[in-house]
PDB file of C-alpha atoms in Angstrom:
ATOM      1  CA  UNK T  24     113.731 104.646  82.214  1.00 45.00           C
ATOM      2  CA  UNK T  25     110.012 104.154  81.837  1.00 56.00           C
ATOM      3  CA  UNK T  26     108.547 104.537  78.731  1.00 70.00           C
ATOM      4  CA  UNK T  27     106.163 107.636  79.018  1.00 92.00           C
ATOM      5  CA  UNK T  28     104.014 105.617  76.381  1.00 95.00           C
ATOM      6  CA  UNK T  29     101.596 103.118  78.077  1.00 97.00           C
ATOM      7  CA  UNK T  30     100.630 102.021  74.658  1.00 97.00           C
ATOM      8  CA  UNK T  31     101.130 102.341  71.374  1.00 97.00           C
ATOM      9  CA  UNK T  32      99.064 101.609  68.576  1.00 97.00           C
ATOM     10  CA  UNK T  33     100.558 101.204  65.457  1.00 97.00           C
ATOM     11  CA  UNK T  34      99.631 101.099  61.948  1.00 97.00           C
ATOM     12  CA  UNK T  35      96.309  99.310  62.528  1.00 96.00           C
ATOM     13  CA  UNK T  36      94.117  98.376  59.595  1.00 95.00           C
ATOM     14  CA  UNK T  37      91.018  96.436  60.211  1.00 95.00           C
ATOM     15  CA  UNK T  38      89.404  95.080  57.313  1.00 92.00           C
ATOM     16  CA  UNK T  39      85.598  93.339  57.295  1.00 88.00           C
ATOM     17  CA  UNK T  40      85.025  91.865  53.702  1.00 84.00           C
ATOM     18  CA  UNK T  41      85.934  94.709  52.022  1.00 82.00           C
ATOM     19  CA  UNK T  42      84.995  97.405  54.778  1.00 86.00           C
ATOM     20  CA  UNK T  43      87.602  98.834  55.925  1.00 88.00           C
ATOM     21  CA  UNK T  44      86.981 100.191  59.740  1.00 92.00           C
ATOM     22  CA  UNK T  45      90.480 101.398  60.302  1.00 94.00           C
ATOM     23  CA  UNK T  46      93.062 102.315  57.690  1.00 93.00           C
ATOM     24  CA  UNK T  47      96.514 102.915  59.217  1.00 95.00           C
ATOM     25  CA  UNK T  48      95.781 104.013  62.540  1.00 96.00           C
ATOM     26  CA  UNK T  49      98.782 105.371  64.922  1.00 97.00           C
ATOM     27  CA  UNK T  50      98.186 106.442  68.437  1.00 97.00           C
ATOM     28  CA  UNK T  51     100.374 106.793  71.632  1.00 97.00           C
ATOM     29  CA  UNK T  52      98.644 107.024  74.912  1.00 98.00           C
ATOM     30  CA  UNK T  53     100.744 108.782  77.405  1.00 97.00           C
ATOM     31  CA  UNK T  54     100.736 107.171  80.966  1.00 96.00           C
ATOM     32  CA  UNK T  55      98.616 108.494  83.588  1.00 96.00           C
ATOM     33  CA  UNK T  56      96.498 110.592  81.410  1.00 97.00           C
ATOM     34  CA  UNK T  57      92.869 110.521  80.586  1.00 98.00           C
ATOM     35  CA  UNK T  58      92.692 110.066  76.500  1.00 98.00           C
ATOM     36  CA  UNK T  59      89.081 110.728  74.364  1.00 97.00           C
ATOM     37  CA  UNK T  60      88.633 108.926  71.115  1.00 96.00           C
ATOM     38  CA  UNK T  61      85.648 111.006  70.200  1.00 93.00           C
ATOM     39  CA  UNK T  62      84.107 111.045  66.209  1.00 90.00           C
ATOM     40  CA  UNK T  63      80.690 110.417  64.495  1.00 86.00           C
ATOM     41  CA  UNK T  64      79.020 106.802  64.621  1.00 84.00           C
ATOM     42  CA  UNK T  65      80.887 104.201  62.500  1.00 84.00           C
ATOM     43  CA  UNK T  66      84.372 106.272  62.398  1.00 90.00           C
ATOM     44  CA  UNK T  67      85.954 103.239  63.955  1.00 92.00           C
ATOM     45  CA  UNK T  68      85.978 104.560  67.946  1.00 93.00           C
ATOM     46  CA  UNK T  69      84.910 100.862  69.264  1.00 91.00           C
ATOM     47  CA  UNK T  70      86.527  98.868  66.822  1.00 93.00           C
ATOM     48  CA  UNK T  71      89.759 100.111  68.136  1.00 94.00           C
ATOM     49  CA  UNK T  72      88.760  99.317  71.536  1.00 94.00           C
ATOM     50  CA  UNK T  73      88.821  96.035  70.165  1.00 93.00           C
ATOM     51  CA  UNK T  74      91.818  95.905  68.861  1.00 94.00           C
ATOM     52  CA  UNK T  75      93.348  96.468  72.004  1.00 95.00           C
ATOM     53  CA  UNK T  76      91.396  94.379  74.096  1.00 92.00           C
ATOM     54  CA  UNK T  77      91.892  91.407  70.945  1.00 91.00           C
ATOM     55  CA  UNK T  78      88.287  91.000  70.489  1.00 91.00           C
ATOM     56  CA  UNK T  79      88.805  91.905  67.028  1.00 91.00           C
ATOM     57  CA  UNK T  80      92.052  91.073  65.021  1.00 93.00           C
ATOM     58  CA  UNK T  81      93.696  93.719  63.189  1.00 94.00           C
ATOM     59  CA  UNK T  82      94.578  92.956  59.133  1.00 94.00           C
ATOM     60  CA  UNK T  83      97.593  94.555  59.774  1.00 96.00           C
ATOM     61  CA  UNK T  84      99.571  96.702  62.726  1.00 96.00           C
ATOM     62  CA  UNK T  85     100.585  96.032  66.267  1.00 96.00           C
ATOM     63  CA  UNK T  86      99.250  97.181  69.406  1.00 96.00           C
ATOM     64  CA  UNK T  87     102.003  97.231  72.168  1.00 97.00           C
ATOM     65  CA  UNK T  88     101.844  97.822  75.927  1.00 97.00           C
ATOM     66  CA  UNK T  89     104.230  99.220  77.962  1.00 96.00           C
ATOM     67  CA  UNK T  90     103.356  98.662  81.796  1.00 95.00           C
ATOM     68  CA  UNK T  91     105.324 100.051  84.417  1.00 91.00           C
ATOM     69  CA  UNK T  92     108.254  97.706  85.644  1.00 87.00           C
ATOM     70  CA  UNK T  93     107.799  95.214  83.294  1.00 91.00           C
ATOM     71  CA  UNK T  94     109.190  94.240  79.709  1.00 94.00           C
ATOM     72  CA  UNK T  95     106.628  95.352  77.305  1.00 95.00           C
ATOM     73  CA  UNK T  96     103.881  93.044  75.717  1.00 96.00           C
ATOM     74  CA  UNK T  97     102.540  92.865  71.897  1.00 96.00           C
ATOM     75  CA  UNK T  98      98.391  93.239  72.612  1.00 95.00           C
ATOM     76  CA  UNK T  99      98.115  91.668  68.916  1.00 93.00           C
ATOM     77  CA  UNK T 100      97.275  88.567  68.695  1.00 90.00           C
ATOM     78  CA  UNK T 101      96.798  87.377  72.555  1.00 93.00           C
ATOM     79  CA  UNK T 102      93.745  86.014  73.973  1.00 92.00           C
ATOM     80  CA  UNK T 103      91.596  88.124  75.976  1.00 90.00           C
ATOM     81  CA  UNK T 104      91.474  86.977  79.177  1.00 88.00           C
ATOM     82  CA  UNK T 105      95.109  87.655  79.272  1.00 92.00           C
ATOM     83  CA  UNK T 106      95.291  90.978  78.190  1.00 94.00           C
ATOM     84  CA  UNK T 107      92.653  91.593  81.296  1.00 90.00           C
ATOM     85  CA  UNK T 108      95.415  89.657  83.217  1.00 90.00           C
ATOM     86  CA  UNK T 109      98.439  91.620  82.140  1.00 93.00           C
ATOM     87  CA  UNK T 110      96.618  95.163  83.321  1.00 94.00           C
ATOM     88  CA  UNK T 111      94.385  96.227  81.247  1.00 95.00           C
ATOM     89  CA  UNK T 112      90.074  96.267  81.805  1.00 92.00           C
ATOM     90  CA  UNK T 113      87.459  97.428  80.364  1.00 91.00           C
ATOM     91  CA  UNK T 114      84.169  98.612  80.812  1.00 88.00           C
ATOM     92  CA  UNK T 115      81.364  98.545  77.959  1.00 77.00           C
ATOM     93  CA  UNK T 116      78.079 101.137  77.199  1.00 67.00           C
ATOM     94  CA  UNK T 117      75.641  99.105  79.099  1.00 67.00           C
ATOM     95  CA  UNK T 118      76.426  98.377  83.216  1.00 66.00           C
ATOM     96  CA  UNK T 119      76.993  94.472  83.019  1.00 80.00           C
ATOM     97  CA  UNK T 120      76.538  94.624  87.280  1.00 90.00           C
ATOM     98  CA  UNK T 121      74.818  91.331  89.246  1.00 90.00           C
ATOM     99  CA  UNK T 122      71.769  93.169  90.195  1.00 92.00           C
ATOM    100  CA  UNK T 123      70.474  90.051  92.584  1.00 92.00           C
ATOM    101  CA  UNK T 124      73.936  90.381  94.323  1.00 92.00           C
ATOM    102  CA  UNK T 125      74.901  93.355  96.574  1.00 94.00           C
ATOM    103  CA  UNK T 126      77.330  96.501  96.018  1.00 96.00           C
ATOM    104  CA  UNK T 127      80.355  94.084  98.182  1.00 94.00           C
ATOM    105  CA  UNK T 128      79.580  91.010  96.446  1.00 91.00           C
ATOM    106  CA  UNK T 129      80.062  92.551  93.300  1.00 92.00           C
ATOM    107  CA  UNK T 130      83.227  93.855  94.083  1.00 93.00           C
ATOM    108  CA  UNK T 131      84.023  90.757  95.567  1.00 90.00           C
ATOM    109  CA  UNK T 132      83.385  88.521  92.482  1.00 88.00           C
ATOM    110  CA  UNK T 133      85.785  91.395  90.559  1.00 88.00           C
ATOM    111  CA  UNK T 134      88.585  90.684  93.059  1.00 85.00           C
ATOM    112  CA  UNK T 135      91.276  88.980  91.107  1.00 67.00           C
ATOM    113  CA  UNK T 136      91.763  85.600  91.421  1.00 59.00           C
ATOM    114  CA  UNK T 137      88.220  84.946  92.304  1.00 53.00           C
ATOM    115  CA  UNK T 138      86.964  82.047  89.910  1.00 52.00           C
ATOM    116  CA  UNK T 139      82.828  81.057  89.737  1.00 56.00           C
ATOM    117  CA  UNK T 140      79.869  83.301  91.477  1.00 56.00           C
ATOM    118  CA  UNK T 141      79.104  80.910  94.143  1.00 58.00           C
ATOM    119  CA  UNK T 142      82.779  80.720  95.563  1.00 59.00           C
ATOM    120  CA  UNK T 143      82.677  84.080  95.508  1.00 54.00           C
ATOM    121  CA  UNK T 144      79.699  84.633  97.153  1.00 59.00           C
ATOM    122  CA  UNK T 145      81.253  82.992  99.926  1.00 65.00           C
ATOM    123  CA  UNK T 146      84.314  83.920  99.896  1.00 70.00           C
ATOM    124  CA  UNK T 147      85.329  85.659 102.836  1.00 77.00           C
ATOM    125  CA  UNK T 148      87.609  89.246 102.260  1.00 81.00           C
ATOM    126  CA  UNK T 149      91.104  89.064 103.794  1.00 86.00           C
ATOM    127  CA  UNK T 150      91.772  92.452 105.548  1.00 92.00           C
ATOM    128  CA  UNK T 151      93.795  93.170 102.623  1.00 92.00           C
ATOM    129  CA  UNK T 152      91.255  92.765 100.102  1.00 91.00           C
ATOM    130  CA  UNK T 153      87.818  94.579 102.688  1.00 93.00           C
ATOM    131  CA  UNK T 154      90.358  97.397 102.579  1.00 96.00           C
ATOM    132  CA  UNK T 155      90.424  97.739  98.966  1.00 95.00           C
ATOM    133  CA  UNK T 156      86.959  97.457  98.102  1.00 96.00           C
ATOM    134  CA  UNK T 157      86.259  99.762 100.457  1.00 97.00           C
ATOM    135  CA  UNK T 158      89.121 102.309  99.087  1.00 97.00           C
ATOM    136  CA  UNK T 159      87.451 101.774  95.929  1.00 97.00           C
ATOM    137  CA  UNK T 160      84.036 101.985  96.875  1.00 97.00           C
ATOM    138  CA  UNK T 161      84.930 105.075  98.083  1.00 97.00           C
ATOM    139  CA  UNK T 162      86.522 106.934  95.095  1.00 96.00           C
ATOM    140  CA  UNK T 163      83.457 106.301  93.268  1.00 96.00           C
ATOM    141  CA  UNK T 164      81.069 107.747  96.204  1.00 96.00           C
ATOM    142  CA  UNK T 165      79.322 104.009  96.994  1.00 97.00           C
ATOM    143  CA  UNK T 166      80.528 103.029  99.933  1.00 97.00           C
ATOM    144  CA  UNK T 167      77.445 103.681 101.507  1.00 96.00           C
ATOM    145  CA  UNK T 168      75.955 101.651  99.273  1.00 96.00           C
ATOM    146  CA  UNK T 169      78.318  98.549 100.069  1.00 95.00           C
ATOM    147  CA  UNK T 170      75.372  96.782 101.540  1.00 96.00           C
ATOM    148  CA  UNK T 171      72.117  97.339  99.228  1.00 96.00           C
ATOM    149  CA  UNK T 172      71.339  95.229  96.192  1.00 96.00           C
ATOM    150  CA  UNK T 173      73.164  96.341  92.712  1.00 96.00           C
ATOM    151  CA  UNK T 174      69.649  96.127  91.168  1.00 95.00           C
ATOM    152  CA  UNK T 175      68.480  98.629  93.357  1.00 96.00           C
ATOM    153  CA  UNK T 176      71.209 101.485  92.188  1.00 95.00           C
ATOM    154  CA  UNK T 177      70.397 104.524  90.114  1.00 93.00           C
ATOM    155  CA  UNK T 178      71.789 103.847  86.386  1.00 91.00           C
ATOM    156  CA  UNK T 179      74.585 106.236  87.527  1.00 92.00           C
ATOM    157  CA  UNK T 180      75.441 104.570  90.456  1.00 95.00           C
ATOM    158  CA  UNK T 181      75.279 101.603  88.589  1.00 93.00           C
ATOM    159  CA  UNK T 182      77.823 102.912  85.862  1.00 92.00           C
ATOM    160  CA  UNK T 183      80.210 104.024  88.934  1.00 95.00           C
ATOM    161  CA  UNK T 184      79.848 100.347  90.305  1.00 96.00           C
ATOM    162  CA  UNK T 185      81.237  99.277  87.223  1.00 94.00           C
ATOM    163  CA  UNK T 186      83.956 101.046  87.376  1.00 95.00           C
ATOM    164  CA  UNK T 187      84.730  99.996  90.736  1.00 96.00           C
ATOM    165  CA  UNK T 188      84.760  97.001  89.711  1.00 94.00           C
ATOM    166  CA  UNK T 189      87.111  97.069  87.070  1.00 93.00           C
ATOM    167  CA  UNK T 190      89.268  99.311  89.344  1.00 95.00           C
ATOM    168  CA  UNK T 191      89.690  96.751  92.264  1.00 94.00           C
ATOM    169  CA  UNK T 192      91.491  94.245  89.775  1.00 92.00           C
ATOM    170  CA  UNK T 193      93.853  97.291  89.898  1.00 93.00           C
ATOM    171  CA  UNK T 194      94.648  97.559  85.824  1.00 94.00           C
ATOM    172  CA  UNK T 195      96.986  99.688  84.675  1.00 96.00           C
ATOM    173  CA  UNK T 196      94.577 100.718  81.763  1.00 97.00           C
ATOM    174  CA  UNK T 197      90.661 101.261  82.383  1.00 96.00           C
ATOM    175  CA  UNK T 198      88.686 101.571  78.887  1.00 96.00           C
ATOM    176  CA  UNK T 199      85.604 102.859  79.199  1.00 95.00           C
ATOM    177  CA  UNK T 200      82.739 103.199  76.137  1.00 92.00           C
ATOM    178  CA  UNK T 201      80.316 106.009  76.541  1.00 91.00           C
ATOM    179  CA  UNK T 202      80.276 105.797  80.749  1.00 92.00           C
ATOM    180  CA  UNK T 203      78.392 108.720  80.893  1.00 89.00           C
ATOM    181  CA  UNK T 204      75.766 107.446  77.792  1.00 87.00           C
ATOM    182  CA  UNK T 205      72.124 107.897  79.817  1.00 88.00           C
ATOM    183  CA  UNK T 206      73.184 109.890  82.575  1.00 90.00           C
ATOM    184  CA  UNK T 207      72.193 113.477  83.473  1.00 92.00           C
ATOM    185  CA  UNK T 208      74.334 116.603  83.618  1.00 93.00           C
ATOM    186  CA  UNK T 209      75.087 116.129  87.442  1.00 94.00           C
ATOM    187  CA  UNK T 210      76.098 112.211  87.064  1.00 95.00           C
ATOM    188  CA  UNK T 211      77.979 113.251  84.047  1.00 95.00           C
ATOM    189  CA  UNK T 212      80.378 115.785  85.888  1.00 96.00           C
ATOM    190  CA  UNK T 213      80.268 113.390  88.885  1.00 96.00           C
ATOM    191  CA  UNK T 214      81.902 110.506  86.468  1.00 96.00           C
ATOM    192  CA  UNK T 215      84.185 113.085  85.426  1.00 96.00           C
ATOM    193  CA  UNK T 216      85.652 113.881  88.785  1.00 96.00           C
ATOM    194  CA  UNK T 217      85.819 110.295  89.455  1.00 96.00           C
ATOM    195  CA  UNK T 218      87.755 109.744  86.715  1.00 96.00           C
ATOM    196  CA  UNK T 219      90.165 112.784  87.307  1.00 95.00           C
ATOM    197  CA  UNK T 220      90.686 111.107  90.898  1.00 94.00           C
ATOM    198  CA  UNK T 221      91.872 107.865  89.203  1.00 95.00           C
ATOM    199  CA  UNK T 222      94.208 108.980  86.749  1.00 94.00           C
ATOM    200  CA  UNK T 223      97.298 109.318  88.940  1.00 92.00           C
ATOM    201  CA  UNK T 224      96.915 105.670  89.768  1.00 94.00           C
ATOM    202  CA  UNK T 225      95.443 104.752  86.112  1.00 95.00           C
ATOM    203  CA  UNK T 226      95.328 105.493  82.639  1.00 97.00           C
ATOM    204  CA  UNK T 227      92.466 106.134  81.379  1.00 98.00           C
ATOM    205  CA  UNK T 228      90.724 105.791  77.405  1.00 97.00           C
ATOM    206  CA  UNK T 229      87.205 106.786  76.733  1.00 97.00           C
ATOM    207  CA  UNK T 230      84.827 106.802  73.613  1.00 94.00           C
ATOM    208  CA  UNK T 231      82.343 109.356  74.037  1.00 90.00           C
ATOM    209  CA  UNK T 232      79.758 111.893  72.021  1.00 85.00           C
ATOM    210  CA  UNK T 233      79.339 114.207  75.174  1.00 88.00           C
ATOM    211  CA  UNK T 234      81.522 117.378  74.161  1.00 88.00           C
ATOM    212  CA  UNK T 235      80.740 118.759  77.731  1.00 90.00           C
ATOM    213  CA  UNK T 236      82.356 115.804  79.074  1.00 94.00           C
ATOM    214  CA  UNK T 237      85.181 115.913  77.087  1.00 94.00           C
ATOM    215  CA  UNK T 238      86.056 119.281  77.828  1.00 93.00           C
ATOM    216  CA  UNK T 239      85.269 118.754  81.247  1.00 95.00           C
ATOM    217  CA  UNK T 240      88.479 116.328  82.042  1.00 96.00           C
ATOM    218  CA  UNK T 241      90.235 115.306  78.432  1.00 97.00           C
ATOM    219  CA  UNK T 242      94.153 115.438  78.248  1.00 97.00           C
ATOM    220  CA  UNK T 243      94.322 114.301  74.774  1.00 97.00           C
ATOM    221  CA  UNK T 244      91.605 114.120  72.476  1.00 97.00           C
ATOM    222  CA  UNK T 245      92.225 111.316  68.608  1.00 96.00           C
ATOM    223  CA  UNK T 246      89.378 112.429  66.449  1.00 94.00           C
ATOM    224  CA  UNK T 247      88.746 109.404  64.349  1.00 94.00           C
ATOM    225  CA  UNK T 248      86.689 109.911  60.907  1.00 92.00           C
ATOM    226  CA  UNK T 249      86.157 107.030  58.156  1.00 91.00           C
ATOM    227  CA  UNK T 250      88.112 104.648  60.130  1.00 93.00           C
ATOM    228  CA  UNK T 251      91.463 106.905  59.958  1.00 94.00           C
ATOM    229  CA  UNK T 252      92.852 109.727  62.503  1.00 95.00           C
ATOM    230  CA  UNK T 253      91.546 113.006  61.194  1.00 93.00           C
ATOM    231  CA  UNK T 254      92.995 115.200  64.098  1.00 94.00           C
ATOM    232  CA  UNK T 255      94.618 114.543  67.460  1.00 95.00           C
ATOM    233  CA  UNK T 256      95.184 117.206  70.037  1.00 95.00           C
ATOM    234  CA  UNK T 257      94.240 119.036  73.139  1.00 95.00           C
ATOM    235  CA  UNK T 258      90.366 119.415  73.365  1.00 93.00           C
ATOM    236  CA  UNK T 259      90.551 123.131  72.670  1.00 93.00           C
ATOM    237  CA  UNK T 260      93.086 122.312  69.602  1.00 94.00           C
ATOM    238  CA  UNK T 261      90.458 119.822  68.288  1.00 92.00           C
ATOM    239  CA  UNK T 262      87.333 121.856  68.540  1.00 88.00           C
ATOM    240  CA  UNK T 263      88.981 124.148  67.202  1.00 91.00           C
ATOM    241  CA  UNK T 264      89.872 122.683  64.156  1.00 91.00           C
ATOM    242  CA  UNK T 265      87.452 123.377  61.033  1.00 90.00           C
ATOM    243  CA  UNK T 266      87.744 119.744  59.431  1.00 90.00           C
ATOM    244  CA  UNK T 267      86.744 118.469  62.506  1.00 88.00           C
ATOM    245  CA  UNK T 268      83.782 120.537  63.063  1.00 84.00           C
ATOM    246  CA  UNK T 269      82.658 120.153  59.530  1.00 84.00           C
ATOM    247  CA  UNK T 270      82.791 116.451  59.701  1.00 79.00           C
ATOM    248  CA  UNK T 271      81.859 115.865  63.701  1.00 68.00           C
ATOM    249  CA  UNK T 272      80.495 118.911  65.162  1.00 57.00           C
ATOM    250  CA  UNK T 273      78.281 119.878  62.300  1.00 57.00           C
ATOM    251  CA  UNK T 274      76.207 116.920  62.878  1.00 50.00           C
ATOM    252  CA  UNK T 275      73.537 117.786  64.897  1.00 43.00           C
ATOM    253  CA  UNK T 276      75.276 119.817  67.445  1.00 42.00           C
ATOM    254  CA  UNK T 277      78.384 119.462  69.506  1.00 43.00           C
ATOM    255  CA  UNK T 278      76.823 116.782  72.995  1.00 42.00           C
ATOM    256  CA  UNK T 279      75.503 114.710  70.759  1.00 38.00           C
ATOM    257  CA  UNK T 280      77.530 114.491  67.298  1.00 36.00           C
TER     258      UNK T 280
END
């Protein structure tokens, strides 16, 4: 039976000199759902990212993946390039596209298995793989765009490029840090539909301040405050909740706490 976990994060302290980022930390994110870690600056949203991803190194606690049809795998303590390996991408704040290259070769240089720019800049698609950018291109609204120069894209499109191109090394996980940071209402609700297209296939974690966003597609919602889990919930649960809105919502207004 599959574990309806994808991953489990447990007890997770992070400790800087003294600082302590995360006390005790304990989330599970369900499979196939789209999960918010939302909370005022410093409460601890990216450093958890890191955790997972093994950027960062957790004083104490395990972070444990479950993927589907395979044994599961401690997070803790590998290297990161493996953890990308194993299923699980991410995406940071600012778009980190080619901009000299185009939309395809982008994708292309995303493709797993591709190693160095310049082989994969002439590296020819098999059927298999043109098919699959182009399903992805697709689900983010850019196949038109397969053939234009990344540098040319709005910062939207840009964003949704980035995605693509973590979704063509078909993860199990996508993390994503503030994708809809800089964008305006209609890109915003755009990323959000995206996102609510992928989640059958994916799972999907997101940092974010936008409270319209989060409403918009959230399944679960972990408010994090001082580096511990204040509150975790549905998004109407959550905002809701008078602790939260005290600590979160009361500064300076729900989008942009």
């Amino acid at each position: 039976m599959t574990n309806e976990n994808v991953l489990e994060i447990k007890d997770i302290t992070v400790d800087f000199s003294g600082f302590c980022a995360l006390l005790n930390v304990n989330v599970n994110v369900k499979r196939h759902t789209i999960h918010f870690f939302i909370g005022p600056n410093g409460a601890g949203k990216t450093t958890l990212l890191d955790i997972i991803c093994a950027k960062t190194k957790p004083t104490n606690g395990v972070c444990t993946f479950f993927p589907e049809k395979r044994e599961p795998i401690k997070l803790t303590g590998m290297k990161e390039y493996k953890i990308v390996c194993e299923g699980i991408g991410r995406k940071f704040q600012v778009p980190s596209v080619f901009v000299n290259l185009t939309v395809e070769e982008n994708m292309i240089l995303s493709l797993k298995g591709r190693k160095g720019i310049w082989q994969s800049i002439f590296f020819k698609p098999s059927p298999k793989d043109e098919a699959l950018i182009n399903e992805t291109l697709e689900t983010v609204g850019l196949l038109g765009k397969k053939d234009e120069n990344a540098g040319a894209l709005a910062h939207g499109q840009k964003q949704w490029l980035e995605i693509a191109m973590q979704l063509v090394q078909q993860p199990e996980i996508i993390m994503l840090d503030e994708p809809a940071a800089g964008m305006g209402k209609p890109e915003t609700f755009k990323t959000g539909e995206i996102l609510k297209r992928i989640k059958d296939t994916y799972t999907v974690i997101v940092v974010e301040h936008d409270m319209d966003f989060v409403r918009q597609i959230s399944d679960r919602v972990t408010v994090l405050h001082e580096g511990k889990v204040l509150l975790e919930g549905s998004c109407d649960e959550v905002l809701a909740d008078e602790t939260v809105q005290a600590v979160y919502l009361g500064r300076g207004g729900e989008r942009n706490a």
